[in-house]
Tab-separated table of N, CA, C and O in Angstrom:
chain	number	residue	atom	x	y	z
R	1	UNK	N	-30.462	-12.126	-30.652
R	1	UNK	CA	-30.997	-10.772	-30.659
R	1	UNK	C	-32.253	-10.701	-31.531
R	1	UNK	O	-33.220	-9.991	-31.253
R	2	UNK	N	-32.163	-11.528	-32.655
R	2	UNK	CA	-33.284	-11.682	-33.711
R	2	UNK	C	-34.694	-11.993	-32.507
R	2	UNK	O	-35.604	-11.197	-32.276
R	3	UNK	N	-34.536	-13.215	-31.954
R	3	UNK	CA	-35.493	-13.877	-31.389
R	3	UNK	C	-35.911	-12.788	-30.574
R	3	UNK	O	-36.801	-12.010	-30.919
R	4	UNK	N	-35.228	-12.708	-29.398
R	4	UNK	CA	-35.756	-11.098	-28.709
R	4	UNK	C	-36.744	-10.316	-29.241
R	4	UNK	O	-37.951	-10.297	-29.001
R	5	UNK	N	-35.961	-9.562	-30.126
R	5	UNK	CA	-36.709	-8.135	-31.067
R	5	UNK	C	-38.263	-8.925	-31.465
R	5	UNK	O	-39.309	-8.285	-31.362
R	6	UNK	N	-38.252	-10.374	-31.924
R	6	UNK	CA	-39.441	-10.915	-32.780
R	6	UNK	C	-40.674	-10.911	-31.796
R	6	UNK	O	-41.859	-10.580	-31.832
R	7	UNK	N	-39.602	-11.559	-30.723
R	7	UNK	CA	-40.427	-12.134	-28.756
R	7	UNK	C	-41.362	-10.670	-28.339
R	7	UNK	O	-42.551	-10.619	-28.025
R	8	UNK	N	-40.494	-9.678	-28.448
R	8	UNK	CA	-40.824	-8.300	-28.102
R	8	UNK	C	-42.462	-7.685	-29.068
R	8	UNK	O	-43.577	-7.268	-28.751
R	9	UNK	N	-41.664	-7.981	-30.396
R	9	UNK	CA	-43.039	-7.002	-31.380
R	9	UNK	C	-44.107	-8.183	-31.291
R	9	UNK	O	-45.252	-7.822	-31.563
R	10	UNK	N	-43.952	-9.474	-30.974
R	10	UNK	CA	-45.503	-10.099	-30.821
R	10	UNK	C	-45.957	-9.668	-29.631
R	10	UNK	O	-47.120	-10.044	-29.486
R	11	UNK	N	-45.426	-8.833	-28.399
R	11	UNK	CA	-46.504	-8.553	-26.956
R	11	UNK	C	-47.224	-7.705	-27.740
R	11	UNK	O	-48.405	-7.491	-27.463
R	12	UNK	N	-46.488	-6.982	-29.049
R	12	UNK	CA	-47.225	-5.204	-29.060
R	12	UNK	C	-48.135	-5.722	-29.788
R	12	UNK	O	-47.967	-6.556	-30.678
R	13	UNK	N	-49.625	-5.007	-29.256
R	13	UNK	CA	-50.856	-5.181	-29.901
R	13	UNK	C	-51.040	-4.970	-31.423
R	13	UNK	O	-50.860	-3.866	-31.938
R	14	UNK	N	-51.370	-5.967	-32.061
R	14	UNK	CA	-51.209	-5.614	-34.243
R	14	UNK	C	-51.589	-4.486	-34.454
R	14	UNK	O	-51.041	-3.874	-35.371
R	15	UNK	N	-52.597	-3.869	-33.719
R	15	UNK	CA	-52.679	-2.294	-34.244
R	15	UNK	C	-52.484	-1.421	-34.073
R	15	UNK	O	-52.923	-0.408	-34.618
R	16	UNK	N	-51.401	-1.595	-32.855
R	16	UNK	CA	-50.440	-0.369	-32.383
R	16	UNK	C	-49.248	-0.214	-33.874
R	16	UNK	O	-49.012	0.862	-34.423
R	17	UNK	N	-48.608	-1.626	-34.314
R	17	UNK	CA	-47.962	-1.664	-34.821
R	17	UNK	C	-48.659	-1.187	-36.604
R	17	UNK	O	-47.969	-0.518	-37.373
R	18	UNK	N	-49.477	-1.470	-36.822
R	18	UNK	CA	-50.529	-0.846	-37.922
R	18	UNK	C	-50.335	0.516	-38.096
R	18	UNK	O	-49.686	1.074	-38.981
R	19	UNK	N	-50.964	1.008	-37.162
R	19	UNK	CA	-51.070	2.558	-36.880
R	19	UNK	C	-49.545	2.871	-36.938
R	19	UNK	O	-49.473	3.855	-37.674
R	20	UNK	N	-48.703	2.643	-36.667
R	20	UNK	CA	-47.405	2.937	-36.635
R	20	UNK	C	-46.724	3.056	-38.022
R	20	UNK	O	-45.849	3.882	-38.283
R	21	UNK	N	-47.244	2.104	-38.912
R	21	UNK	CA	-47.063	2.107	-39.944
R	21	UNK	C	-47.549	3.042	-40.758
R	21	UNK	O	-46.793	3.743	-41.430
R	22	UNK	N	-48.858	3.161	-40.793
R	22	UNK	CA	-49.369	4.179	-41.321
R	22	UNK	C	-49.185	5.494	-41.003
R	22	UNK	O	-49.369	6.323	-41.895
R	23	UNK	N	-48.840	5.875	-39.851
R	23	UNK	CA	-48.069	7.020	-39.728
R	23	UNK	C	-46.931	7.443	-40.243
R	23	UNK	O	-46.518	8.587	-40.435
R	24	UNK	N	-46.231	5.893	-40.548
R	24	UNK	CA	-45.259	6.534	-41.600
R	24	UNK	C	-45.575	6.483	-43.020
R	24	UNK	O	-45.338	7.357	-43.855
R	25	UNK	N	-45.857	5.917	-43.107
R	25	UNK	CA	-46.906	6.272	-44.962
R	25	UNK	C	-47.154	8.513	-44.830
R	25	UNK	O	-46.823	9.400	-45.617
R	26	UNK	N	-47.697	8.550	-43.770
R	26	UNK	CA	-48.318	9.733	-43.456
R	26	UNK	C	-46.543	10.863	-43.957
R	26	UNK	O	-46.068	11.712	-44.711
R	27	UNK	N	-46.333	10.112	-43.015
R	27	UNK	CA	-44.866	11.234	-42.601
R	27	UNK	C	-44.041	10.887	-44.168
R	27	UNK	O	-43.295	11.805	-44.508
R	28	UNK	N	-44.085	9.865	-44.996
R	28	UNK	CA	-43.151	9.897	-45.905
R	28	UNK	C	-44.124	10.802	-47.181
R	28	UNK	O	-43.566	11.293	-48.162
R	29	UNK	N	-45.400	10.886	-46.982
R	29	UNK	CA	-46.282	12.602	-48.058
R	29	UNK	C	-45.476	13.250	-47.742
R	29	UNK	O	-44.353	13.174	-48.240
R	30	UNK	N	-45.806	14.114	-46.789
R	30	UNK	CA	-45.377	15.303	-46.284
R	30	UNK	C	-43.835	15.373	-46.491
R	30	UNK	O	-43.083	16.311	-46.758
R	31	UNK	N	-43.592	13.776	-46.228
R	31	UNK	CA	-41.820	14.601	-46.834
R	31	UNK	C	-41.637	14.820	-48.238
R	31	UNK	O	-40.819	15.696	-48.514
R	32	UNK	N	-42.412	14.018	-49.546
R	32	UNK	CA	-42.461	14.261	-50.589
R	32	UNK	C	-43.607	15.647	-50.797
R	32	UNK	O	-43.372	16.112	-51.912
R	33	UNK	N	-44.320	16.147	-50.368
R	33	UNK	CA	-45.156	17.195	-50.147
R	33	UNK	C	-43.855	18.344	-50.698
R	33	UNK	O	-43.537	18.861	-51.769
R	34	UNK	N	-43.301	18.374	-49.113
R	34	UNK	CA	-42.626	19.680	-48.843
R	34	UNK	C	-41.210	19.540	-49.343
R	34	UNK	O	-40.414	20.377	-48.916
R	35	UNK	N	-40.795	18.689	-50.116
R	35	UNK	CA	-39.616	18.266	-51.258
R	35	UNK	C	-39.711	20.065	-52.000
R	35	UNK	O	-40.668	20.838	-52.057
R	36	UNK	N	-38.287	20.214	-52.472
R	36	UNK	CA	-38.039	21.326	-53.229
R	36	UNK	C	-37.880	21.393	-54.780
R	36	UNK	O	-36.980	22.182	-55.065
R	37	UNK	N	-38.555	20.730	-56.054
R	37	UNK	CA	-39.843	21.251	-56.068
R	37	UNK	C	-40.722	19.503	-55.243
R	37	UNK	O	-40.104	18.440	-55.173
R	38	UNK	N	-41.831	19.644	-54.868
R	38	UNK	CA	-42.637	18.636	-54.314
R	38	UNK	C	-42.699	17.734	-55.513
R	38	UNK	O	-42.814	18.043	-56.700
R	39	UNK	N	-42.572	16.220	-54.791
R	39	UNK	CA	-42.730	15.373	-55.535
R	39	UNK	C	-44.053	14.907	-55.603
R	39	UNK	O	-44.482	14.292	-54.627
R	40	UNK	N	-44.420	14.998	-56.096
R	40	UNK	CA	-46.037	14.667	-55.646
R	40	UNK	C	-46.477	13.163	-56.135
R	40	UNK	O	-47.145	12.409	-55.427
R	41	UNK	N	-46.035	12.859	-57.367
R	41	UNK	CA	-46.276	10.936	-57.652
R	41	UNK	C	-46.147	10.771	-56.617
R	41	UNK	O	-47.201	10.725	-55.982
R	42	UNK	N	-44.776	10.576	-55.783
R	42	UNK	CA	-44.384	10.060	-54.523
R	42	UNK	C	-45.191	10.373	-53.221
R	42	UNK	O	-45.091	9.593	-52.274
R	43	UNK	N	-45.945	11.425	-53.137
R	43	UNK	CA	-46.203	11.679	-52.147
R	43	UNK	C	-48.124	11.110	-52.437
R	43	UNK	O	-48.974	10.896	-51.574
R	44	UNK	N	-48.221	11.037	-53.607
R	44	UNK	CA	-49.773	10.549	-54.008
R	44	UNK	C	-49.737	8.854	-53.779
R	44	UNK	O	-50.850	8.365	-53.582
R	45	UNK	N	-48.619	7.934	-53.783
R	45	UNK	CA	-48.372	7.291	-53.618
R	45	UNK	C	-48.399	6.644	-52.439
R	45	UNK	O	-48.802	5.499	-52.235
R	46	UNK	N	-47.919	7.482	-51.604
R	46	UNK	CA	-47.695	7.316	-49.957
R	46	UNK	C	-49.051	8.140	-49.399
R	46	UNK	O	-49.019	8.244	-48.173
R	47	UNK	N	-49.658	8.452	-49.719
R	47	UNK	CA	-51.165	9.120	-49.252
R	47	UNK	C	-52.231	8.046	-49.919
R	47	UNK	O	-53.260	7.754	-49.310
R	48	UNK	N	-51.921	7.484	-51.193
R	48	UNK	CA	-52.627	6.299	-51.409
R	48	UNK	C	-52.519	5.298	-50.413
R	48	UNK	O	-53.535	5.018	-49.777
R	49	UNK	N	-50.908	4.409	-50.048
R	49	UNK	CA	-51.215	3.296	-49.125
R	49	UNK	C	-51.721	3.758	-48.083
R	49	UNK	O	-52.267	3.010	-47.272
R	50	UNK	N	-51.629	5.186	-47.891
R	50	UNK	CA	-52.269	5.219	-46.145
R	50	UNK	C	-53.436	4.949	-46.307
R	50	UNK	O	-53.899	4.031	-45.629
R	51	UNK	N	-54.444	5.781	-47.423
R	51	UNK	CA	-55.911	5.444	-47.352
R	51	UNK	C	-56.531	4.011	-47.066
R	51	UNK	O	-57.421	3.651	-46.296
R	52	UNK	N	-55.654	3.258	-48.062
R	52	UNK	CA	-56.020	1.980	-48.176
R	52	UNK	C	-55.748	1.266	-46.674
R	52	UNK	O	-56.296	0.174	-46.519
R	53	UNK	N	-55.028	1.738	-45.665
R	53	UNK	CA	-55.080	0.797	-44.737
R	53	UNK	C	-56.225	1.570	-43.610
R	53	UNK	O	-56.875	0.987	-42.742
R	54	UNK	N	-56.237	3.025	-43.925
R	54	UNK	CA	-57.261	3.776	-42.767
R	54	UNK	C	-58.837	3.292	-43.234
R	54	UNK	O	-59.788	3.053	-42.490
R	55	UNK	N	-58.779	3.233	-44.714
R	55	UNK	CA	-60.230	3.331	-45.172
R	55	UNK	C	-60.573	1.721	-45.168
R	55	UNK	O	-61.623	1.316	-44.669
R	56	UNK	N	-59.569	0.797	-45.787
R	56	UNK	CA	-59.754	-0.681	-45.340
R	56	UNK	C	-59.908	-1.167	-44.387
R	56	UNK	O	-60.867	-1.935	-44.315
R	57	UNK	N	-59.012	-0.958	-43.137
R	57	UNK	CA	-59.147	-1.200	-41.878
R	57	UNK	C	-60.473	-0.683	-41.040
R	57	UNK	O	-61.244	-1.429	-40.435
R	58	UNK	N	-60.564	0.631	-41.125
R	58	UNK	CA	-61.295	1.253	-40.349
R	58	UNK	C	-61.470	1.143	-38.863
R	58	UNK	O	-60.593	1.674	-38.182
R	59	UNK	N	-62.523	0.501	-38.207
R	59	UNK	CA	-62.327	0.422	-36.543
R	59	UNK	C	-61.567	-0.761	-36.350
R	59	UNK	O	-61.212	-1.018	-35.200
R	60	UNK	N	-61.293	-1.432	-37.163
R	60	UNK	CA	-60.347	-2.303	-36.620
R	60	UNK	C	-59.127	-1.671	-36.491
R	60	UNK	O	-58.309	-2.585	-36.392
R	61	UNK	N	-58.477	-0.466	-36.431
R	61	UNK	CA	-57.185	0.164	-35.817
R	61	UNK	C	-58.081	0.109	-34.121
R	61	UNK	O	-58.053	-1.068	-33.760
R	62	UNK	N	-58.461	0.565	-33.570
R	62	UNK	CA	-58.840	0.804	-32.733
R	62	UNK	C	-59.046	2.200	-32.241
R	62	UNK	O	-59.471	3.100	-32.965
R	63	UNK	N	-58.707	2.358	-30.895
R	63	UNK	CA	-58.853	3.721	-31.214
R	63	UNK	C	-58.434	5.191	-31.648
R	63	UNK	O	-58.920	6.322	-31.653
R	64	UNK	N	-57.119	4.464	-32.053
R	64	UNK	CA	-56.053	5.582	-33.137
R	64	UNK	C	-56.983	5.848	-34.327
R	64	UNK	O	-56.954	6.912	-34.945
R	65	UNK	N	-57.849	4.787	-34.634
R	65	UNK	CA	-58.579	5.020	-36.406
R	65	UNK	C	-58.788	6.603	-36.166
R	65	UNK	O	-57.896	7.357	-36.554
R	66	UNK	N	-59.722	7.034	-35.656
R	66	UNK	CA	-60.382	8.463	-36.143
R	66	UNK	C	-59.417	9.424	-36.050
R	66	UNK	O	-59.600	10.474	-36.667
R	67	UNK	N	-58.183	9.241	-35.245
R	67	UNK	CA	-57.030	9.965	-35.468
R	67	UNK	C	-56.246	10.053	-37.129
R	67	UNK	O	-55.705	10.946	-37.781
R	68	UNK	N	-56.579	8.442	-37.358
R	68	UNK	CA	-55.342	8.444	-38.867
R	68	UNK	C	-56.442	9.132	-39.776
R	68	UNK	O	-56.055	9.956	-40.606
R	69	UNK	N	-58.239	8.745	-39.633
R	69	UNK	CA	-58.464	9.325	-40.332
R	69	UNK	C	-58.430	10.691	-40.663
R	69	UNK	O	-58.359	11.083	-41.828
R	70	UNK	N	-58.474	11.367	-39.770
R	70	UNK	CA	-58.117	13.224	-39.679
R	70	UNK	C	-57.054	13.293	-40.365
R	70	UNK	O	-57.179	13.802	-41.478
R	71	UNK	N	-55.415	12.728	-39.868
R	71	UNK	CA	-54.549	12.651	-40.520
R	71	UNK	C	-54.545	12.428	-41.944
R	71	UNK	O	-53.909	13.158	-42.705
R	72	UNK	N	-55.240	11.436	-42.334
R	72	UNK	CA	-55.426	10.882	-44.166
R	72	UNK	C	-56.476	12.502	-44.525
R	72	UNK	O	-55.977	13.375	-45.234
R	73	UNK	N	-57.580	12.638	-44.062
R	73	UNK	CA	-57.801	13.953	-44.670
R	73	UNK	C	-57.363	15.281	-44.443
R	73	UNK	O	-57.989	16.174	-45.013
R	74	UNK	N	-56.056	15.685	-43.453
R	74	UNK	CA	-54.967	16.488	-43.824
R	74	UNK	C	-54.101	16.394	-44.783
R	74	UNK	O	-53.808	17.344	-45.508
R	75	UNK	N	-53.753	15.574	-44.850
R	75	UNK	CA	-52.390	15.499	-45.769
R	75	UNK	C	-53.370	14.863	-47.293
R	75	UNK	O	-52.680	14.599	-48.278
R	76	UNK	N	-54.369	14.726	-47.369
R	76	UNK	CA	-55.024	15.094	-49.176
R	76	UNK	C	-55.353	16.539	-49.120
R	76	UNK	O	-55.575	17.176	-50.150
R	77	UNK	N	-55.395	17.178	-47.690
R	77	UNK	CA	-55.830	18.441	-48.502
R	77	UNK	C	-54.991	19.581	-48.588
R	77	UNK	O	-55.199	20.731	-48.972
R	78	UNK	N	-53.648	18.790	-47.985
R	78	UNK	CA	-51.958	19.485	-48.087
R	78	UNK	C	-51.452	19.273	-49.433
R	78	UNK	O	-50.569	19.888	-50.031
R	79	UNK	N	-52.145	18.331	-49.787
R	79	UNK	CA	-51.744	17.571	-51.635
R	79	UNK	C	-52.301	18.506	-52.377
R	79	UNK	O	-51.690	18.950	-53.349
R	80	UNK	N	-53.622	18.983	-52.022
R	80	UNK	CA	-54.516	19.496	-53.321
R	80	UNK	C	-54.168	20.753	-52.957
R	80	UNK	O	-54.421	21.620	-53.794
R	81	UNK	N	-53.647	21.106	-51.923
R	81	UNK	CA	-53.223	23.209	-51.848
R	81	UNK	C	-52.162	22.825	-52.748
R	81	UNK	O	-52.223	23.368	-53.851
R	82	UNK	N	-50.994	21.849	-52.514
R	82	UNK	CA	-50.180	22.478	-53.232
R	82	UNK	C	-49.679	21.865	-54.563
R	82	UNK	O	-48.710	22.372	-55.128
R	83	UNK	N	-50.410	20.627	-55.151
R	83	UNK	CA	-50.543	20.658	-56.600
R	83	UNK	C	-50.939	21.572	-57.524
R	83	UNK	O	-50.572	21.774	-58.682
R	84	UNK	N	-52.203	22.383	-56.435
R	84	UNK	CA	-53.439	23.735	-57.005
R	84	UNK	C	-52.210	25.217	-57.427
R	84	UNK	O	-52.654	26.289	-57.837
């Protein structure tokens, strides 16, 4: 079953699987964001690795990049409403 699953994620293109990732970087802010009270280390944390792979990578995501980037500058400016 190992071999399978491994056989399987090498067809998927590296930056489908990238972008995938970083979407969850994305989605684990917002869950520390909207935490009761917001955690925000945690969520500055997880808005940090995203940058670093949207702003490192850049067009090499392909053409999801200008998507994550919108995404990376939503969720800093979901950070700074509600640290403010």
């Amino acid at each position: 079953a190992l071999a399978e699953a491994r056989r399987r994620l090498a067809e998927v293109p590296v930056e489908v699987v990238v972008v995938n990732h970083a979407m969850g970087l994305y989605e684990l802010a917002a869950i520390h964001l909207t935490a009761t009270p917001p955690n925000l280390p945690a969520a500055a944390l997880a808005i940090d690795g995203l940058a670093c792979l949207v702003e490192g990578l850049g067009p090499r995501l392909g053409e999801d990049g200008a998507a994550l980037s919108d995404a990376l500058a939503n969720i800093r400016l979901a950070f700074v409403q509600i640290k403010g």
